[in-house]
Amino acid sequence: MYGTAIVLHTLVTAPLALGAALRPRLDNGVAKTPPMGWNTYNHYSCSPNETIVKSNAKALVDLGLADLGYRYVTTDCGWTVANRTADGSLTWNETLFPSGFPALGEYIHGLGLLFGVYEDAGIRSCQTNIEQAGSLYHESQDAALFTSWKIDALKYDNCFSDAASGYPNVNYEPSTSPSPRYANMTKALAAQNRSVLFQICEWGVDFPALWAPALGHTWRIGNDIIPAWRAIYRTLNQAVPQTSFAGPGQWPDLDMLEVGNNILTTAEEQTHFSLWAILKSPLVIGGALKDEVTSMNAESLAILSNKDVVSFNQDSLGVSATLKRRWSEEQYEVWSGPLSGGRTVAALINWADESRELTLNLADVGIQAARTLKDIWAGKTVGNVKSSYTATVAGHGVMLVELSDTTAAGTYPTAKFATTKGNSVTFGSIYANTTSANHTLLVTFSKSSTKATSITAESSSTKQKSTINVAASSRTASSSISLSAGSANTITISSTLPIDSIRIKSPTGTYYPSTAFTLAGSATLLQCGTGYCQPVGSKIGDLDSTNTAKITVPAAVSSTTSSKYVELDYINNDIAFSTSWGLGSNSRNITVSLNGGSPVRLEVPLSGRHSELFGPGLGWWDTSSLGVLIDGWKDGDNEVVVGNEAGSNAFQTWGADFVGLRVFD
Ligand SMILES: *[C@@H]1O[C@H](CO)[C@@H](O)[C@H](O)[C@H]1NC(C)=O
Ligand SMILES: *[C@@H]1O[C@H](CO)[C@@H](O)[C@H](O)[C@H]1NC(C)=O
Ligand SMILES: *[C@@H]1O[C@H](CO)[C@@H](O)[C@H](O)[C@H]1NC(C)=O
Ligand SMILES: *[C@@H]1O[C@H](CO)[C@@H](O)[C@H](O)[C@H]1NC(C)=O
Ligand SMILES: *[C@@H]1O[C@H](CO)[C@@H](O)[C@H](O)[C@H]1NC(C)=O
Ligand SMILES: *[C@@H]1O[C@H](CO)[C@@H](O)[C@H](O)[C@H]1NC(C)=O
Ligand SMILES: *[C@@H]1O[C@H](CO)[C@@H](O)[C@H](O)[C@H]1NC(C)=O
Ligand SMILES: *[C@@H]1O[C@H](CO)[C@@H](O)[C@H](O)[C@H]1NC(C)=O
């Protein structure tokens, strides 16, 4: 779905090529599937202690979570002290951990769990009120110490790390990449005789997806999750351009879970957990499972314990779901990805506050029919689903479905989709993503024709019969056919030859590059480096409510109005770093208005797949695409205006940059 074939190619091969070139990679058999566990931070902040780590570790076992795969128990910031011992060793805070870290490790191992520690690739770790020593320049000594304690995981943070600016707590725009500091710890760990899960946590600075897989097993894609619902949208918008980097041994880390912290509603927790799972993020519980005063509520525990969702995360294929479509004004979107055994998982998020009926068009996730659809949170299984599935989705909730035994989008077997009356076969639930007379109908007969013949086909869209010639000794015949956007189309074919199936192909559409648009106000056409801003090589920037780009698009429309699918090629690398605590959303709006009508708004996620600090175009040359359905096309010339009409009273005045659009006519 994202970008052109050329863009996708670079996307898929780049991390592999880098992985082969950069050594040492900690390719130690760890994290073949995303790591799962528990961490102190989201609930206890930088104030861990022995009692809570032990009681929560024990709860992982007692509550059956360890059996589901939650095994890494990591004590986050706050465990160490300001000053190293006389021989330069790190040590634990004895008030908080009276038995010591080696004993804590033994306790965790005794439960059959794995022992994780936290340190920092800076001179101090991220604790602002109480000073804590960091591992920078002590990598070998600390790696040796940690492995002598028999650790299984190291989460490695990024505070007080930028030498060039005097080691401030955070610097989101360092003059050098964090990667050499992480590489030093990789080397130090690789020199030890122990397989350690290395979790890179530098908040997405310098687009780590391009270098972190060569150094560790997981990398945080962005800044910290915050205890608020809006963090889910912000995080997903940042995940979009790097879903293709996920794979065995290398997982984009969307940050620890807020499930069970009594911040999100049950529906919100289901959405959060479902999306983290299908995007193959590590699943690290950040809620208190059990301590002297807290035990996790039953609803949250049931979410974390959902075997289907955990199995989607741990699936042997290791392929992340990707964003397929987003309806910004209507407030919902669809993600999906493949699972082993030819299955598909799809998630439809209801961003609206209210519960409502929403429809998943199976074609949006590459499927026309499924013999079995398992609706995970509704707890029901439906058979023989054709073209779409509709269900009630709670406000901020998710429809999460597993589809098995599926037929590819565009294929309609007679046995599944048609009713037959004599020589007349009527196919129902025919889906089209655009209204056009330019769809292709391909008919496949059960056996070849003996002599040349003809059949007729009639679509519910025009009610006009068209004649299709069938050559002698042929098993197929094709013609163009008119269909309306949606899945309510029917096609009736009269044929003396029995029909096995039909296939529908959408029109390829017409592309309108940014270079062909007329600019208004300060909207600017910007040239990109060779091979970037695909497929045009340039883009239009500085779009807002008055600075816009316009073009005239001819259309052939038979009914009075018509809806057409339009694919927008956009660029956005407006990353929420310091704004991530507030309203930063990693998104920008872009609007398209047709013939002066009210604009269709698409709030686009990040598209940058290069470093925002040092990469080509600072990550502002990487195109992605998303489709929108635009109503109100008329026969003849149509005026299309691209801008950001929502800009004047929104969080971000500027729209996304615009590369071009394709009208599926
Ligand atoms: C450990 O932390 C918990 C939760 O903050 C607190 O209730 C408890 O008093 C602490 N125990 C010690 C020994 O510090
Ligand atoms: C250990 O932790 C306690 C509680 O946070 C703190 O008061 C104390 O200063 C710490 N000790 C050291 C040596 O950092
Ligand atoms: C750490 O050592 C420095 C320098 O020796 C000293 O000034 C500081 O007070 C020490 N900090 C703690 C918390 O002991
Ligand atoms: C990495 O380690 C080497 C050798 O100890 C050292 O010279 C270099 O400065 C370190 N790099 C960083 C970025 O800390
Ligand atoms: C490495 O660890 C293995 C098992 O943990 C042990 O059998 C082996 O002796 C160790 N090798 C060295 C060089 O310490
Ligand atoms: C079909 O596609 C062609 C080429 O893209 C275009 O010229 C024509 O107008 C389209 N016809 C209709 C009815 O949309
Ligand atoms: C809509 O149809 C076009 C043309 O076949 C296709 O490229 C595109 O992927 C479709 N979009 C969706 C979301 O199904
Ligand atoms: C996009 O537009 C919506 C509706 O006007 C607005 O609520 C939202 O803040 C905008 N997003 C950004 C990033 O400006």
mmCIF file of C-alpha atoms in Angstrom, residues 209-380:
data_model
loop_
_atom_site.group_PDB
_atom_site.id
_atom_site.type_symbol
_atom_site.label_atom_id
_atom_site.label_comp_id
_atom_site.label_asym_id
_atom_site.label_seq_id
_atom_site.Cartn_x
_atom_site.Cartn_y
_atom_site.Cartn_z
ATOM 1 C CA ALA A 209 14.963 1.364 12.161
ATOM 2 C CA LEU A 210 17.837 1.839 9.681
ATOM 3 C CA TRP A 211 20.655 0.981 12.115
ATOM 4 C CA ALA A 212 19.278 -0.522 15.325
ATOM 5 C CA PRO A 213 18.505 -3.977 13.847
ATOM 6 C CA ALA A 214 22.244 -4.355 13.275
ATOM 7 C CA LEU A 215 22.963 -3.626 16.945
ATOM 8 C CA GLY A 216 20.113 -4.952 19.053
ATOM 9 C CA HIS A 217 16.848 -6.856 19.017
ATOM 10 C CA THR A 218 14.304 -4.111 19.631
ATOM 11 C CA TRP A 219 14.298 -0.345 19.205
ATOM 12 C CA ARG A 220 11.920 2.223 20.577
ATOM 13 C CA ILE A 221 10.274 3.945 17.612
ATOM 14 C CA GLY A 222 9.478 7.167 19.477
ATOM 15 C CA ASN A 223 9.199 9.029 22.708
ATOM 16 C CA ASP A 224 7.642 7.522 25.861
ATOM 17 C CA ILE A 225 4.068 6.391 25.947
ATOM 18 C CA ILE A 226 2.192 8.677 28.323
ATOM 19 C CA PRO A 227 -0.709 7.644 30.545
ATOM 20 C CA ALA A 228 -3.346 9.094 28.206
ATOM 21 C CA TRP A 229 -5.494 7.769 25.345
ATOM 22 C CA ARG A 230 -4.004 10.258 22.864
ATOM 23 C CA ALA A 231 -0.632 8.469 23.129
ATOM 24 C CA ILE A 232 -2.083 5.542 21.153
ATOM 25 C CA TYR A 233 -2.797 7.616 18.021
ATOM 26 C CA ARG A 234 0.571 9.400 18.275
ATOM 27 C CA THR A 235 2.434 6.085 18.550
ATOM 28 C CA LEU A 236 0.588 4.422 15.660
ATOM 29 C CA ASN A 237 1.275 7.428 13.423
ATOM 30 C CA GLN A 238 4.968 6.982 14.147
ATOM 31 C CA ALA A 239 4.863 3.218 13.577
ATOM 32 C CA VAL A 240 3.357 3.474 10.069
ATOM 33 C CA PRO A 241 6.561 4.067 8.048
ATOM 34 C CA GLN A 242 8.568 1.395 9.840
ATOM 35 C CA THR A 243 6.269 -1.615 9.981
ATOM 36 C CA SER A 244 8.292 -3.280 7.203
ATOM 37 C CA PHE A 245 11.416 -3.297 9.392
ATOM 38 C CA ALA A 246 9.909 -5.854 11.787
ATOM 39 C CA GLY A 247 11.121 -9.432 11.541
ATOM 40 C CA PRO A 248 12.616 -12.273 13.586
ATOM 41 C CA GLY A 249 15.357 -10.815 15.814
ATOM 42 C CA GLN A 250 14.398 -7.175 15.097
ATOM 43 C CA TRP A 251 11.252 -5.599 16.467
ATOM 44 C CA PRO A 252 10.021 -1.973 16.464
ATOM 45 C CA ASP A 253 9.181 -1.192 20.115
ATOM 46 C CA LEU A 254 5.998 0.865 20.555
ATOM 47 C CA ASP A 255 6.852 1.149 24.301
ATOM 48 C CA MET A 256 5.482 -0.566 27.363
ATOM 49 C CA LEU A 257 1.789 -1.253 27.859
ATOM 50 C CA GLU A 258 -0.528 0.952 29.893
ATOM 51 C CA VAL A 259 -3.057 -1.904 30.164
ATOM 52 C CA GLY A 260 -4.026 -2.361 33.824
ATOM 53 C CA ASN A 261 -2.951 1.080 35.014
ATOM 54 C CA ASN A 262 -6.568 2.292 35.350
ATOM 55 C CA ILE A 263 -5.996 5.065 32.814
ATOM 56 C CA LEU A 264 -7.716 3.676 29.733
ATOM 57 C CA THR A 265 -11.233 2.264 29.400
ATOM 58 C CA THR A 266 -11.601 -1.438 28.656
ATOM 59 C CA ALA A 267 -12.289 -0.648 24.977
ATOM 60 C CA GLU A 268 -9.202 1.582 24.837
ATOM 61 C CA GLU A 269 -7.054 -1.098 26.466
ATOM 62 C CA GLN A 270 -8.283 -3.615 23.862
ATOM 63 C CA THR A 271 -7.327 -1.226 21.049
ATOM 64 C CA HIS A 272 -3.912 -0.502 22.593
ATOM 65 C CA PHE A 273 -3.127 -4.186 23.194
ATOM 66 C CA SER A 274 -4.471 -5.394 19.813
ATOM 67 C CA LEU A 275 -2.449 -2.905 17.793
ATOM 68 C CA TRP A 276 0.768 -3.412 19.773
ATOM 69 C CA ALA A 277 0.311 -7.151 19.232
ATOM 70 C CA ILE A 278 -0.292 -7.110 15.475
ATOM 71 C CA LEU A 279 2.462 -4.545 14.877
ATOM 72 C CA LYS A 280 4.818 -7.073 16.551
ATOM 73 C CA SER A 281 5.878 -4.712 19.292
ATOM 74 C CA PRO A 282 7.420 -6.254 22.382
ATOM 75 C CA LEU A 283 4.531 -6.832 24.819
ATOM 76 C CA VAL A 284 5.817 -5.537 28.122
ATOM 77 C CA ILE A 285 3.241 -5.188 30.873
ATOM 78 C CA GLY A 286 3.575 -1.833 32.613
ATOM 79 C CA GLY A 287 0.740 -2.193 35.096
ATOM 80 C CA ALA A 288 1.057 -3.354 38.696
ATOM 81 C CA LEU A 289 0.081 -7.026 38.763
ATOM 82 C CA LYS A 290 0.468 -7.429 42.497
ATOM 83 C CA ASP A 291 2.061 -5.475 45.331
ATOM 84 C CA GLU A 292 1.165 -4.647 48.919
ATOM 85 C CA VAL A 293 -1.599 -2.270 47.877
ATOM 86 C CA THR A 294 -2.474 -3.096 44.268
ATOM 87 C CA SER A 295 -3.666 -6.014 42.236
ATOM 88 C CA MET A 296 -4.617 -5.744 38.612
ATOM 89 C CA ASN A 297 -8.321 -5.652 37.718
ATOM 90 C CA ALA A 298 -9.883 -8.682 36.059
ATOM 91 C CA GLU A 299 -10.812 -6.931 32.769
ATOM 92 C CA SER A 300 -7.227 -5.810 32.132
ATOM 93 C CA LEU A 301 -5.846 -9.219 33.058
ATOM 94 C CA ALA A 302 -8.258 -10.838 30.609
ATOM 95 C CA ILE A 303 -6.987 -8.504 27.868
ATOM 96 C CA LEU A 304 -3.332 -9.305 28.570
ATOM 97 C CA SER A 305 -4.211 -13.000 28.746
ATOM 98 C CA ASN A 306 -6.110 -13.211 25.462
ATOM 99 C CA LYS A 307 -4.505 -16.222 23.787
ATOM 100 C CA ASP A 308 -5.514 -15.255 20.252
ATOM 101 C CA VAL A 309 -4.037 -11.777 20.495
ATOM 102 C CA VAL A 310 -0.825 -13.074 22.064
ATOM 103 C CA SER A 311 -0.616 -15.659 19.263
ATOM 104 C CA PHE A 312 -0.911 -12.906 16.623
ATOM 105 C CA ASN A 313 2.071 -11.188 18.253
ATOM 106 C CA GLN A 314 4.077 -14.406 18.550
ATOM 107 C CA ASP A 315 3.150 -15.755 15.086
ATOM 108 C CA SER A 316 6.022 -17.588 13.398
ATOM 109 C CA LEU A 317 5.760 -15.462 10.241
ATOM 110 C CA GLY A 318 6.887 -12.359 12.165
ATOM 111 C CA VAL A 319 5.319 -9.899 9.707
ATOM 112 C CA SER A 320 3.843 -6.668 11.044
ATOM 113 C CA ALA A 321 0.391 -5.397 10.140
ATOM 114 C CA THR A 322 0.338 -2.191 8.072
ATOM 115 C CA LEU A 323 -2.096 0.712 7.842
ATOM 116 C CA LYS A 324 -4.453 0.082 4.920
ATOM 117 C CA ARG A 325 -7.001 2.891 5.014
ATOM 118 C CA ARG A 326 -7.928 5.808 7.211
ATOM 119 C CA TRP A 327 -11.183 7.796 7.231
ATOM 120 C CA SER A 328 -10.201 10.904 9.208
ATOM 121 C CA GLU A 329 -13.495 12.806 9.162
ATOM 122 C CA GLU A 330 -15.409 9.586 9.891
ATOM 123 C CA GLN A 331 -12.860 8.685 12.610
ATOM 124 C CA TYR A 332 -11.916 5.120 11.885
ATOM 125 C CA GLU A 333 -9.114 3.190 10.182
ATOM 126 C CA VAL A 334 -8.073 -0.309 9.105
ATOM 127 C CA TRP A 335 -4.823 -2.194 9.649
ATOM 128 C CA SER A 336 -3.983 -5.740 8.612
ATOM 129 C CA GLY A 337 -1.203 -8.205 8.062
ATOM 130 C CA PRO A 338 -0.512 -11.824 7.224
ATOM 131 C CA LEU A 339 -0.265 -14.661 9.749
ATOM 132 C CA SER A 340 1.133 -18.155 9.292
ATOM 133 C CA GLY A 341 -1.137 -20.759 7.703
ATOM 134 C CA GLY A 342 -2.451 -18.332 5.083
ATOM 135 C CA ARG A 343 -4.466 -16.447 7.716
ATOM 136 C CA THR A 344 -4.910 -12.676 7.916
ATOM 137 C CA VAL A 345 -5.439 -10.471 10.949
ATOM 138 C CA ALA A 346 -7.307 -7.183 10.546
ATOM 139 C CA ALA A 347 -8.102 -4.410 13.006
ATOM 140 C CA LEU A 348 -10.625 -1.618 12.571
ATOM 141 C CA ILE A 349 -10.168 1.175 15.145
ATOM 142 C CA ASN A 350 -13.123 3.375 16.095
ATOM 143 C CA TRP A 351 -11.478 6.705 17.030
ATOM 144 C CA ALA A 352 -14.871 8.284 17.756
ATOM 145 C CA ASP A 353 -16.086 8.657 21.346
ATOM 146 C CA GLU A 354 -19.356 6.839 20.597
ATOM 147 C CA SER A 355 -20.064 3.188 20.036
ATOM 148 C CA ARG A 356 -21.366 2.557 16.465
ATOM 149 C CA GLU A 357 -21.734 0.023 13.672
ATOM 150 C CA LEU A 358 -18.728 -0.046 11.374
ATOM 151 C CA THR A 359 -18.009 -2.072 8.262
ATOM 152 C CA LEU A 360 -14.752 -3.729 7.335
ATOM 153 C CA ASN A 361 -14.549 -4.062 3.550
ATOM 154 C CA LEU A 362 -12.540 -7.229 3.136
ATOM 155 C CA ALA A 363 -11.075 -5.890 -0.129
ATOM 156 C CA ASP A 364 -9.286 -3.215 1.901
ATOM 157 C CA VAL A 365 -7.233 -6.019 3.453
ATOM 158 C CA GLY A 366 -6.775 -7.932 0.187
ATOM 159 C CA ILE A 367 -9.573 -10.459 0.694
ATOM 160 C CA GLN A 368 -12.926 -11.074 -1.037
ATOM 161 C CA ALA A 369 -14.303 -13.908 1.086
ATOM 162 C CA ALA A 370 -13.396 -15.889 4.186
ATOM 163 C CA ARG A 371 -14.729 -19.268 5.196
ATOM 164 C CA THR A 372 -14.090 -18.326 8.836
ATOM 165 C CA LEU A 373 -13.962 -14.957 10.569
ATOM 166 C CA LYS A 374 -13.138 -14.914 14.274
ATOM 167 C CA ASP A 375 -14.190 -11.653 15.947
ATOM 168 C CA ILE A 376 -11.777 -11.715 18.870
ATOM 169 C CA TRP A 377 -13.198 -9.214 21.378
ATOM 170 C CA ALA A 378 -16.821 -10.039 20.501
ATOM 171 C CA GLY A 379 -15.918 -13.660 21.252
ATOM 172 C CA LYS A 380 -17.693 -15.108 18.223
#
